[in-house]
XYZ file of C-alpha atoms in Angstrom:
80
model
C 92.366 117.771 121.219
C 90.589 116.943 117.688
C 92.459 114.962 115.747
C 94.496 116.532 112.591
C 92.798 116.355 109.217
C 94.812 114.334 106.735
C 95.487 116.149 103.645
C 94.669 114.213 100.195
C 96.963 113.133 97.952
C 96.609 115.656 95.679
C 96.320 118.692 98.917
C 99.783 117.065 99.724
C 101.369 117.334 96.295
C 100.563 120.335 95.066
C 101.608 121.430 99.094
C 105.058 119.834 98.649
C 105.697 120.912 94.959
C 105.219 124.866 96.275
C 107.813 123.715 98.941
C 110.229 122.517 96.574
C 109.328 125.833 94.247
C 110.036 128.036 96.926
C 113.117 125.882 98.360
C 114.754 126.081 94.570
C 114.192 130.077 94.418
C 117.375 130.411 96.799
C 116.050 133.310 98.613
C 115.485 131.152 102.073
C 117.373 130.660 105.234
C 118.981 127.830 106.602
C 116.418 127.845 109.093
C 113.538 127.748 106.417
C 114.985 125.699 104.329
C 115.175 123.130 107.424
C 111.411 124.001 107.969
C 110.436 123.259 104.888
C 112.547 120.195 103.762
C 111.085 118.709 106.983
C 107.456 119.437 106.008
C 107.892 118.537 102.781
C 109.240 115.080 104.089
C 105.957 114.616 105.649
C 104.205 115.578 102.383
C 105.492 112.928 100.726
C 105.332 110.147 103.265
C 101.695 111.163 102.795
C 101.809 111.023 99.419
C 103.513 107.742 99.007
C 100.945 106.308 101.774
C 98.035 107.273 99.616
C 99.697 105.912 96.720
C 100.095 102.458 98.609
C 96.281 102.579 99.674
C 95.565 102.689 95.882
C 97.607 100.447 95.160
C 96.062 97.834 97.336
C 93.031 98.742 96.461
C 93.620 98.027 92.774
C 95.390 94.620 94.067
C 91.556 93.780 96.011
C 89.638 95.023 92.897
C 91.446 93.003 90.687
C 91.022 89.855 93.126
C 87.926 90.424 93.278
C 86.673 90.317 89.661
C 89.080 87.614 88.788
C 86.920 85.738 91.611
C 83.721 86.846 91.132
C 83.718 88.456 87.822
C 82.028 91.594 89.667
C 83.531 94.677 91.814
C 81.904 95.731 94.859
C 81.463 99.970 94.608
C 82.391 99.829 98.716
C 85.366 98.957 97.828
C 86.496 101.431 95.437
C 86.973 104.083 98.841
C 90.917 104.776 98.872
C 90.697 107.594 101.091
C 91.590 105.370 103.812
């Protein structure tokens, strides 16, 4: 079975602000409301994932031209 595409960062957040948009309207059941709190839970584990990925990429960039006084482009993919 193929593996799941992950969404990006920004796929996830404008996914899990519609979720909260809907969630705030007050016209969902319990039921959807649990369906939705949990996906948006996964949304933002995403989300906050991505934003690590960045964050260490910034962290190696930075490194880097400290070091060298020079970024490499190959590693400017976050994507992960």
């Amino acid at each position: 079975m193929p593996r799941k595409k992950e969404l990006s960062f920004e796929e996830s957040l404008e996914k899990l602000e519609g979720i909260v948009k809907e969630m705030e309207g007050g016209d969902l059941t319990l039921k959807d409301l649990m369906s939705h709190y949990s996906e948006g839970v996964g949304l933002a584990k995403n989300c906050m994932s991505a934003l690590e990925r960045a964050e260490q990429t910034m962290d190696l960039l930075v490194k880097e031209e400290e070091a060298t006084g020079k970024v490499e482009k190959s590693k400017l993919d976050i994507e992960g």
